[in-house]
Amino acid sequence: MERPRHRRPARQQLPAPPPGVQTENWRHRLWGPVIGFGLVSLAADMVSDGARPLGGPLLAQLGASALFVGLVTGAAEAASQGLRLVFGPWADRTGKYWTFTMAGYVLTAVCIPLLALTPFAGTAGMALAAVLIIGDRVGKAVRSPAKTVLLAAVAGPVGRGRGFAVHKSLDLAGALLGPLLVSAVLVATGSLSAAFAVLVIPAAAAVAILVWLRRRVRDPGADKPAPDASGVPEPSRGKPAGRPPSAFSSVFILFAVAAFFWSAGLVAFGVISYHLTTDVAVPVSVVPLLYAGAMGTAAVGALASGVIYDHTGAAVLLALPVLIMAVPVLALAPSAGLVFAGVLVWGAATGIQDSTVKALVADLVPQPRQGTAYGVFAAFEGAGALAGGALYGSLYGARPALIAAVAALQATALVLLFVTLHRVRHASPGHGPADRRS
């Protein structure tokens, strides 16, 4: 397996402004769409992450069992990950990136505030809440691949590294502000419905900014020749095409299978919040604050593991199954202090999974097939999340058995990761991700 050597990209400078345009105005014009997409993510994450820690308590209030909560939250995460395998290639085939981006954000903006009505829906309330919780994550799957393509296009002139970094910082701000907002509303009103209802404000802001951006940013490739029914652009018809490199090397598949096992052991936060409010008697208003703390830990975990990955290699990922193994021991303990520690461990594991894991995927797969590879990898993670939801739900009342099951899953993930890293090192000695040195 041959892979190119990693080269540090040259520092990218902003393009020179057109004649008659001041440099400062030109800089603002280039950064405007990047900041705009960051503000959309900030507002949308206030909605999704503000509601996410309240999903378990809401379902419990509507009469759901731990198994039902586990299945709903697991299915929601599975939809968020697995359906990207459908919507990513679909957006690529049609070129309608804005259509998918708008549809995904609107779905979230509608589903989350409607959760405020579920306590008034009678016997249908629990089923309606489940549909809306899953619908929010489906919206994430619909928009995520297409939005990333749009963001990459607008970030190009300012440097994609800097552009994505600014976007991520605004995204994280939303993940912190959303839980703080709903916590304040819960303290003031004591009503879950009011907490969900207030999220209509950032939801409307996200859609409004998105509409503003749509008028200023075109679909990437809008000027390219339209493909025919076979998907081949007009000028390319009749010309021989090289076979694209495969994304499905044995090492990549092995890594994806490892992802299934660690995802099956990483409990969805809905189960943790259910445990906090039903068995540990933590006030519902405190749960969003704990989730905000977990998001802060996720940022630290992502940054720390990313720096270590760049300096010493992918062996840092071996810490992920170890962290996940500790989550049910701490997060489902009867003591509030242990549960709080478990929430922080959960956040660190989530941060590594959402960042540094993706760096190794990029190192394992040729660039022309990385979009497909991310979709396939997300499908493995989503399937693991669904299996994990059922596992935690069914074994919630038997904590020793649950801890043993998660330990077995993570031991399997560790073995698969060891084999993956060994094959990477053997296939590309001296310059692969497993062999970097500072």
Coordinates of C-alpha atoms in Angstrom, one line a residue:
M1 CA 0.0 0.0 0.0
E2 CA 1.6 3.2 -1.2
R3 CA 0.8 6.6 0.3
P4 CA 2.4 9.9 -0.5
R5 CA 4.7 11.6 2.0
H6 CA 3.2 14.2 4.1
R7 CA 4.3 17.7 3.3
R8 CA 3.7 20.9 5.3
P9 CA 1.6 23.2 3.0
A10 CA 3.1 26.6 2.3
R11 CA 1.5 29.4 4.1
Q12 CA -1.4 30.7 2.1
Q13 CA -1.7 34.5 1.5
L14 CA -5.0 36.3 0.8
P15 CA -5.4 37.0 -2.9
A16 CA -4.7 40.6 -3.9
P17 CA -7.8 42.8 -4.0
P18 CA -9.2 44.0 -7.4
P19 CA -8.1 47.6 -8.5
G20 CA -10.0 50.2 -6.6
V21 CA -10.9 48.0 -3.7
Q22 CA -9.3 48.7 -0.3
T23 CA -7.4 45.8 1.2
E24 CA -9.4 45.9 4.5
N25 CA -12.7 45.8 2.6
W26 CA -11.4 43.0 0.4
R27 CA -10.4 41.0 3.5
H28 CA -13.9 41.5 5.0
R29 CA -15.5 40.4 1.7
L30 CA -13.4 37.2 1.6
W31 CA -14.0 36.3 5.2
G32 CA -17.7 37.2 5.2
P33 CA -19.1 33.9 3.9
V34 CA -16.8 31.9 6.2
I35 CA -18.0 33.9 9.2
G36 CA -21.6 33.5 7.9
F37 CA -21.4 29.7 7.8
G38 CA -19.8 29.8 11.3
L39 CA -22.7 31.9 12.6
V40 CA -25.2 29.4 11.1
S41 CA -23.4 26.6 12.8
L42 CA -23.4 28.5 16.1
A43 CA -27.1 29.1 16.0
A44 CA -28.0 25.6 14.8
D45 CA -25.8 24.0 17.4
M46 CA -27.5 26.1 20.1
V47 CA -30.7 24.4 18.9
S48 CA -29.4 20.8 18.6
D49 CA -27.0 20.8 21.5
G50 CA -29.4 22.8 23.7
A51 CA -32.0 20.1 23.2
R52 CA -29.7 17.1 23.2
P53 CA -29.2 16.8 27.0
L54 CA -32.9 17.1 27.6
G55 CA -34.0 14.3 25.3
G56 CA -33.7 11.6 28.0
P57 CA -35.5 13.6 30.7
L58 CA -38.3 14.5 28.2
L59 CA -38.9 10.9 27.2
A60 CA -38.8 9.9 30.9
Q61 CA -41.4 12.5 31.7
L62 CA -43.6 11.1 28.9
G63 CA -43.4 7.6 30.4
A64 CA -40.5 6.0 28.4
S65 CA -38.5 3.2 29.8
A66 CA -34.6 3.1 29.8
L67 CA -34.8 0.6 26.8
F68 CA -36.9 3.0 24.8
V69 CA -34.6 6.0 25.6
G70 CA -31.6 3.9 24.6
L71 CA -33.2 2.8 21.3
V72 CA -34.4 6.4 20.4
T73 CA -31.1 8.0 21.2
G74 CA -29.1 5.2 19.5
A75 CA -31.3 5.4 16.4
A76 CA -30.8 9.2 16.3
E77 CA -27.0 8.9 16.4
A78 CA -27.2 6.1 13.8
A79 CA -29.3 8.3 11.5
S80 CA -26.9 11.2 11.9
Q81 CA -23.9 9.0 10.9
G82 CA -25.3 6.3 8.7
L83 CA -27.5 8.5 6.4
R84 CA -24.5 10.6 5.3
L85 CA -23.6 7.6 3.2
V86 CA -26.8 8.3 1.2
F87 CA -26.9 12.1 1.2
G88 CA -23.2 12.8 0.6
P89 CA -23.0 10.9 -2.8
W90 CA -26.5 12.2 -3.6
A91 CA -25.4 15.8 -3.2
D92 CA -22.3 15.1 -5.3
R93 CA -24.4 13.5 -8.1
T94 CA -26.9 16.4 -8.3
G95 CA -24.5 19.3 -7.5
K96 CA -27.4 20.8 -5.5
Y97 CA -25.4 21.4 -2.3
W98 CA -27.5 24.4 -1.2
T99 CA -30.7 22.3 -1.5
F100 CA -29.4 19.7 0.9
T101 CA -27.8 22.3 3.2
M102 CA -31.1 24.3 3.5
A103 CA -33.2 21.2 3.9
G104 CA -31.1 19.8 6.7
Y105 CA -31.0 23.0 8.7
V106 CA -34.7 23.6 8.2
L107 CA -35.4 20.1 9.5
T108 CA -33.5 20.8 12.7
A109 CA -35.1 24.3 13.1
V110 CA -38.6 22.7 12.9
C111 CA -38.1 19.5 14.8
I112 CA -36.5 20.8 18.0
P113 CA -38.9 23.6 18.9
L114 CA -41.8 21.2 18.2
L115 CA -40.6 19.1 21.1
A116 CA -42.2 21.8 23.3
L117 CA -45.7 20.5 22.2
T118 CA -45.1 16.8 23.0
P119 CA -46.2 17.0 26.7
F120 CA -49.6 18.2 25.4
A121 CA -50.0 15.5 22.8
G122 CA -51.5 12.9 25.2
T123 CA -50.8 9.3 24.4
A124 CA -49.0 10.2 21.2
G125 CA -46.5 12.5 22.9
M126 CA -43.8 9.8 23.5
A127 CA -44.0 8.6 19.8
L128 CA -44.0 12.2 18.6
A129 CA -41.0 13.1 20.7
A130 CA -39.1 10.1 19.4
V131 CA -39.8 11.1 15.8
L132 CA -38.7 14.7 16.4
I133 CA -35.5 13.7 18.2
I134 CA -34.6 11.4 15.3
G135 CA -35.7 14.0 12.8
D136 CA -33.2 16.5 14.2
R137 CA -30.3 14.1 13.6
V138 CA -31.6 13.2 10.1
G139 CA -31.3 16.9 9.4
K140 CA -27.7 16.7 10.5
A141 CA -27.1 13.9 8.0
V142 CA -28.8 15.7 5.2
R143 CA -26.8 18.9 5.5
S144 CA -23.4 17.9 6.8
P145 CA -21.7 16.6 3.6
A146 CA -23.2 19.4 1.4
K147 CA -22.4 22.1 3.9
T148 CA -18.8 21.0 4.2
V149 CA -18.4 21.3 0.4
L150 CA -19.8 24.8 0.5
L151 CA -17.6 25.8 3.4
A152 CA -14.5 24.4 1.6
A153 CA -15.3 26.5 -1.4
V154 CA -15.7 29.8 0.4
A155 CA -12.8 29.1 2.7
G156 CA -10.4 28.5 -0.2
P157 CA -9.5 32.2 -0.8
V158 CA -8.6 32.8 2.9
G159 CA -7.0 29.4 3.4
R160 CA -9.0 26.3 4.3
G161 CA -7.0 25.6 7.4
R162 CA -7.8 29.0 8.9
G163 CA -11.3 29.0 7.5
F164 CA -12.3 25.7 9.0
A165 CA -10.6 26.6 12.3
V166 CA -12.8 29.8 12.6
H167 CA -15.9 27.8 11.7
K168 CA -15.1 25.2 14.3
S169 CA -14.6 27.7 17.0
L170 CA -18.0 29.3 16.3
D171 CA -19.6 25.8 16.1
L172 CA -18.2 25.0 19.6
A173 CA -19.5 28.3 20.9
G174 CA -23.0 27.2 19.9
A175 CA -22.6 23.8 21.6
L176 CA -21.7 25.7 24.8
L177 CA -24.3 28.5 24.6
G178 CA -27.3 26.2 23.8
P179 CA -27.2 24.2 27.0
L180 CA -26.6 27.3 29.1
L181 CA -29.7 28.9 27.5
V182 CA -32.0 26.0 28.2
S183 CA -30.6 25.7 31.7
A184 CA -31.4 29.3 32.5
V185 CA -34.9 28.8 31.2
L186 CA -35.4 25.7 33.3
V187 CA -34.2 27.5 36.4
A188 CA -36.6 30.4 35.7
T189 CA -39.7 28.3 34.7
G190 CA -39.1 24.7 35.7
S191 CA -40.7 23.7 32.4
L192 CA -39.2 21.4 29.7
S193 CA -41.7 22.8 27.2
A194 CA -40.4 26.3 27.8
A195 CA -36.8 25.2 27.4
F196 CA -37.5 23.7 24.0
A197 CA -39.7 26.6 22.9
V198 CA -37.0 29.2 23.5
L199 CA -34.8 27.4 21.0
V200 CA -37.1 28.7 18.2
I201 CA -35.1 32.0 18.5
P202 CA -31.7 30.6 17.5
A203 CA -33.5 28.3 15.0
A204 CA -35.0 31.2 13.2
A205 CA -31.6 33.1 13.3
A206 CA -29.9 30.1 11.7
V207 CA -32.4 29.9 8.8
A208 CA -32.3 33.7 8.3
I209 CA -28.5 33.8 8.1
L210 CA -28.6 30.8 5.7
V211 CA -31.0 32.6 3.4
W212 CA -28.7 35.7 3.4
L213 CA -25.7 33.5 2.5
R214 CA -27.7 31.7 -0.2
R215 CA -28.0 34.9 -2.1
R216 CA -24.2 35.5 -2.0
V217 CA -22.7 32.0 -2.4
R218 CA -23.3 29.9 -5.5
D219 CA -23.2 26.1 -5.6
P220 CA -19.7 24.9 -6.3
G221 CA -19.4 23.7 -9.9
A222 CA -22.5 25.7 -11.0
D223 CA -20.5 26.8 -14.1
K224 CA -19.4 23.3 -14.9
P225 CA -21.0 21.4 -17.8
A226 CA -24.1 19.5 -16.6
P227 CA -23.8 15.7 -16.5
D228 CA -25.9 13.5 -18.7
A229 CA -28.0 10.6 -17.3
S230 CA -24.9 8.5 -16.9
G231 CA -23.3 11.3 -14.7
V232 CA -20.6 12.1 -17.3
P233 CA -20.1 15.8 -18.1
E234 CA -20.6 16.7 -21.7
P235 CA -17.0 17.4 -22.7
S236 CA -15.9 14.2 -21.1
R237 CA -18.2 11.9 -23.0
G238 CA -16.4 9.5 -25.3
K239 CA -13.1 10.1 -23.6
P240 CA -11.4 7.3 -21.6
A241 CA -11.6 7.7 -17.9
G242 CA -9.1 6.5 -15.4
R243 CA -10.4 4.2 -12.7
P244 CA -10.7 6.1 -9.4
P245 CA -8.7 4.8 -6.5
S246 CA -10.6 2.5 -4.2
A247 CA -11.5 3.7 -0.7
F248 CA -12.0 0.2 0.5
S249 CA -8.5 -1.0 1.3
S250 CA -8.2 -3.8 3.9
V251 CA -6.6 -1.4 6.4
F252 CA -9.5 1.1 6.1
I253 CA -12.1 -1.6 6.5
L254 CA -10.3 -2.9 9.6
F255 CA -10.3 0.6 11.0
A256 CA -14.0 1.0 10.3
V257 CA -14.8 -2.3 12.0
A258 CA -12.9 -1.0 15.0
A259 CA -15.0 2.1 14.9
F260 CA -18.2 0.0 15.0
F261 CA -17.0 -1.7 18.3
W262 CA -16.0 1.5 20.1
S263 CA -19.2 3.3 18.9
A264 CA -21.2 0.4 20.3
G265 CA -19.6 1.0 23.7
L266 CA -19.9 4.8 23.7
V267 CA -23.3 5.6 25.3
A268 CA -25.5 8.3 23.9
F269 CA -25.8 11.3 26.3
G270 CA -29.6 10.7 26.4
V271 CA -29.1 7.6 28.5
I272 CA -26.7 9.5 30.8
S273 CA -29.2 12.3 31.3
Y274 CA -32.0 9.8 31.9
H275 CA -29.8 8.2 34.6
L276 CA -29.0 11.6 36.1
T277 CA -32.6 12.7 36.5
T278 CA -34.3 9.4 37.4
D279 CA -31.7 7.5 39.5
V280 CA -29.3 10.2 40.8
A281 CA -32.0 12.9 41.4
V282 CA -30.0 15.6 39.7
P283 CA -32.3 18.6 38.9
V284 CA -33.1 18.8 35.2
S285 CA -31.8 22.3 35.0
V286 CA -28.3 21.0 35.9
V287 CA -28.1 18.5 33.1
P288 CA -27.5 21.1 30.3
L289 CA -24.7 22.6 32.4
L290 CA -23.0 19.1 32.6
Y291 CA -23.4 18.7 28.9
A292 CA -21.8 22.1 28.3
G293 CA -18.9 20.9 30.5
A294 CA -18.7 17.8 28.4
M295 CA -18.4 19.9 25.3
G296 CA -15.6 21.8 26.8
T297 CA -13.8 18.6 27.6
A298 CA -14.5 17.4 24.1
A299 CA -12.6 20.4 22.7
V300 CA -9.7 19.7 25.0
G301 CA -9.6 16.1 24.0
A302 CA -9.7 16.9 20.3
L303 CA -7.0 19.5 20.6
A304 CA -4.7 17.3 22.8
S305 CA -5.1 14.2 20.7
G306 CA -4.6 16.1 17.5
V307 CA -1.3 17.6 18.7
I308 CA -0.1 14.2 19.8
Y309 CA -1.2 12.7 16.5
D310 CA 0.8 15.2 14.5
H311 CA 3.9 14.7 16.7
T312 CA 4.0 11.0 17.5
G313 CA 1.4 9.3 15.3
A314 CA -1.9 7.5 15.4
A315 CA -1.1 5.4 18.4
V316 CA -2.8 8.1 20.4
L317 CA -6.1 6.6 19.2
L318 CA -5.5 3.6 21.5
A319 CA -6.6 5.8 24.3
L320 CA -10.1 6.0 22.9
P321 CA -11.3 2.5 23.8
V322 CA -9.8 2.9 27.2
L323 CA -11.7 6.1 27.9
I324 CA -14.9 4.5 26.6
M325 CA -14.4 1.5 28.9
A326 CA -14.6 3.9 31.8
V327 CA -17.8 5.6 30.8
P328 CA -20.4 3.1 32.1
V329 CA -18.3 2.6 35.3
L330 CA -18.5 6.3 36.1
A331 CA -21.4 7.8 34.2
L332 CA -24.0 5.2 35.4
A333 CA -22.8 5.1 39.0
P334 CA -25.2 5.8 41.9
S335 CA -23.0 8.7 43.1
A336 CA -23.5 12.1 41.5
G337 CA -19.7 12.9 41.8
L338 CA -18.8 9.8 39.9
V339 CA -21.4 10.5 37.2
F340 CA -20.1 14.0 36.8
A341 CA -16.6 12.5 36.2
G342 CA -18.1 10.1 33.8
V343 CA -19.7 12.9 31.8
L344 CA -16.2 14.6 31.4
V345 CA -14.7 11.2 30.3
W346 CA -17.5 10.8 27.8
G347 CA -16.8 14.3 26.5
A348 CA -13.1 13.6 26.0
A349 CA -13.9 10.4 24.1
T350 CA -16.4 12.2 22.0
G351 CA -13.9 14.9 21.1
I352 CA -11.3 12.3 20.0
Q353 CA -13.9 10.4 18.0
D354 CA -15.1 13.5 16.2
S355 CA -11.7 14.9 15.3
T356 CA -8.5 12.9 15.4
V357 CA -10.1 9.7 14.2
K358 CA -11.0 11.5 11.0
A359 CA -7.3 12.5 10.5
L360 CA -6.3 8.8 10.2
V361 CA -9.2 8.2 7.7
A362 CA -7.7 10.9 5.5
D363 CA -4.2 9.3 5.9
L364 CA -5.6 5.9 4.9
V365 CA -7.6 6.9 1.8
P366 CA -6.6 8.6 -1.4
Q367 CA -8.0 12.1 -1.7
P368 CA -10.3 11.5 -4.7
R369 CA -12.2 8.9 -2.6
Q370 CA -12.2 10.5 0.8
G371 CA -15.8 11.7 0.6
T372 CA -17.0 8.2 0.0
A373 CA -14.7 6.9 2.7
Y374 CA -16.1 9.3 5.3
G375 CA -19.6 8.2 4.4
V376 CA -18.7 4.5 4.8
F377 CA -16.9 5.2 8.0
A378 CA -19.9 7.1 9.4
A379 CA -22.1 4.2 8.5
F380 CA -20.0 1.9 10.6
E381 CA -20.1 4.3 13.5
G382 CA -23.8 4.8 13.1
A383 CA -24.5 1.1 13.2
G384 CA -22.4 0.8 16.3
A385 CA -24.3 3.7 17.9
L386 CA -27.6 1.9 17.2
A387 CA -26.3 -1.4 18.7
G388 CA -25.0 0.5 21.7
G389 CA -28.3 2.2 22.3
A390 CA -30.0 -1.2 22.5
L391 CA -27.2 -2.6 24.7
Y392 CA -27.4 0.3 27.2
G393 CA -31.1 0.2 27.2
S394 CA -31.5 -3.5 27.8
L395 CA -28.7 -3.8 30.4
Y396 CA -29.4 -0.5 32.2
G397 CA -30.7 -2.3 35.2
A398 CA -27.8 -4.8 35.3
R399 CA -24.8 -2.5 35.6
P400 CA -22.1 -5.3 36.2
A401 CA -23.3 -7.0 33.0
L402 CA -23.3 -3.7 31.1
I403 CA -19.8 -2.9 32.3
A404 CA -18.6 -6.3 31.2
A405 CA -20.2 -6.0 27.8
V406 CA -18.7 -2.6 27.1
A407 CA -15.3 -3.9 28.3
A408 CA -15.5 -6.8 25.8
L409 CA -16.4 -4.4 23.0
Q410 CA -13.5 -2.1 23.8
A411 CA -11.1 -4.9 24.1
T412 CA -12.1 -6.0 20.6
A413 CA -11.7 -2.4 19.4
L414 CA -8.2 -2.2 20.9
V415 CA -7.1 -5.4 19.2
L416 CA -8.4 -4.1 15.8
L417 CA -6.7 -0.8 16.3
F418 CA -3.4 -2.5 17.2
V419 CA -3.6 -4.6 13.9
T420 CA -4.6 -1.5 11.9
L421 CA -1.6 0.6 13.2
H422 CA 0.7 -2.4 12.6
R423 CA -0.4 -2.7 9.0
V424 CA -0.1 1.0 8.4
R425 CA 3.4 1.0 9.8
H426 CA 4.4 -2.0 7.8
A427 CA 2.9 -0.7 4.6
S428 CA 4.5 2.8 4.8
P429 CA 7.4 2.8 7.2
G430 CA 8.9 6.1 8.2
H431 CA 6.3 8.5 6.9
G432 CA 2.9 7.2 7.8
P433 CA 0.6 8.4 10.6
A434 CA 1.8 5.7 12.9
D435 CA 5.4 6.7 12.5
R436 CA 5.6 10.5 12.8
R437 CA 8.0 11.9 15.2
S438 CA 8.5 15.5 16.3

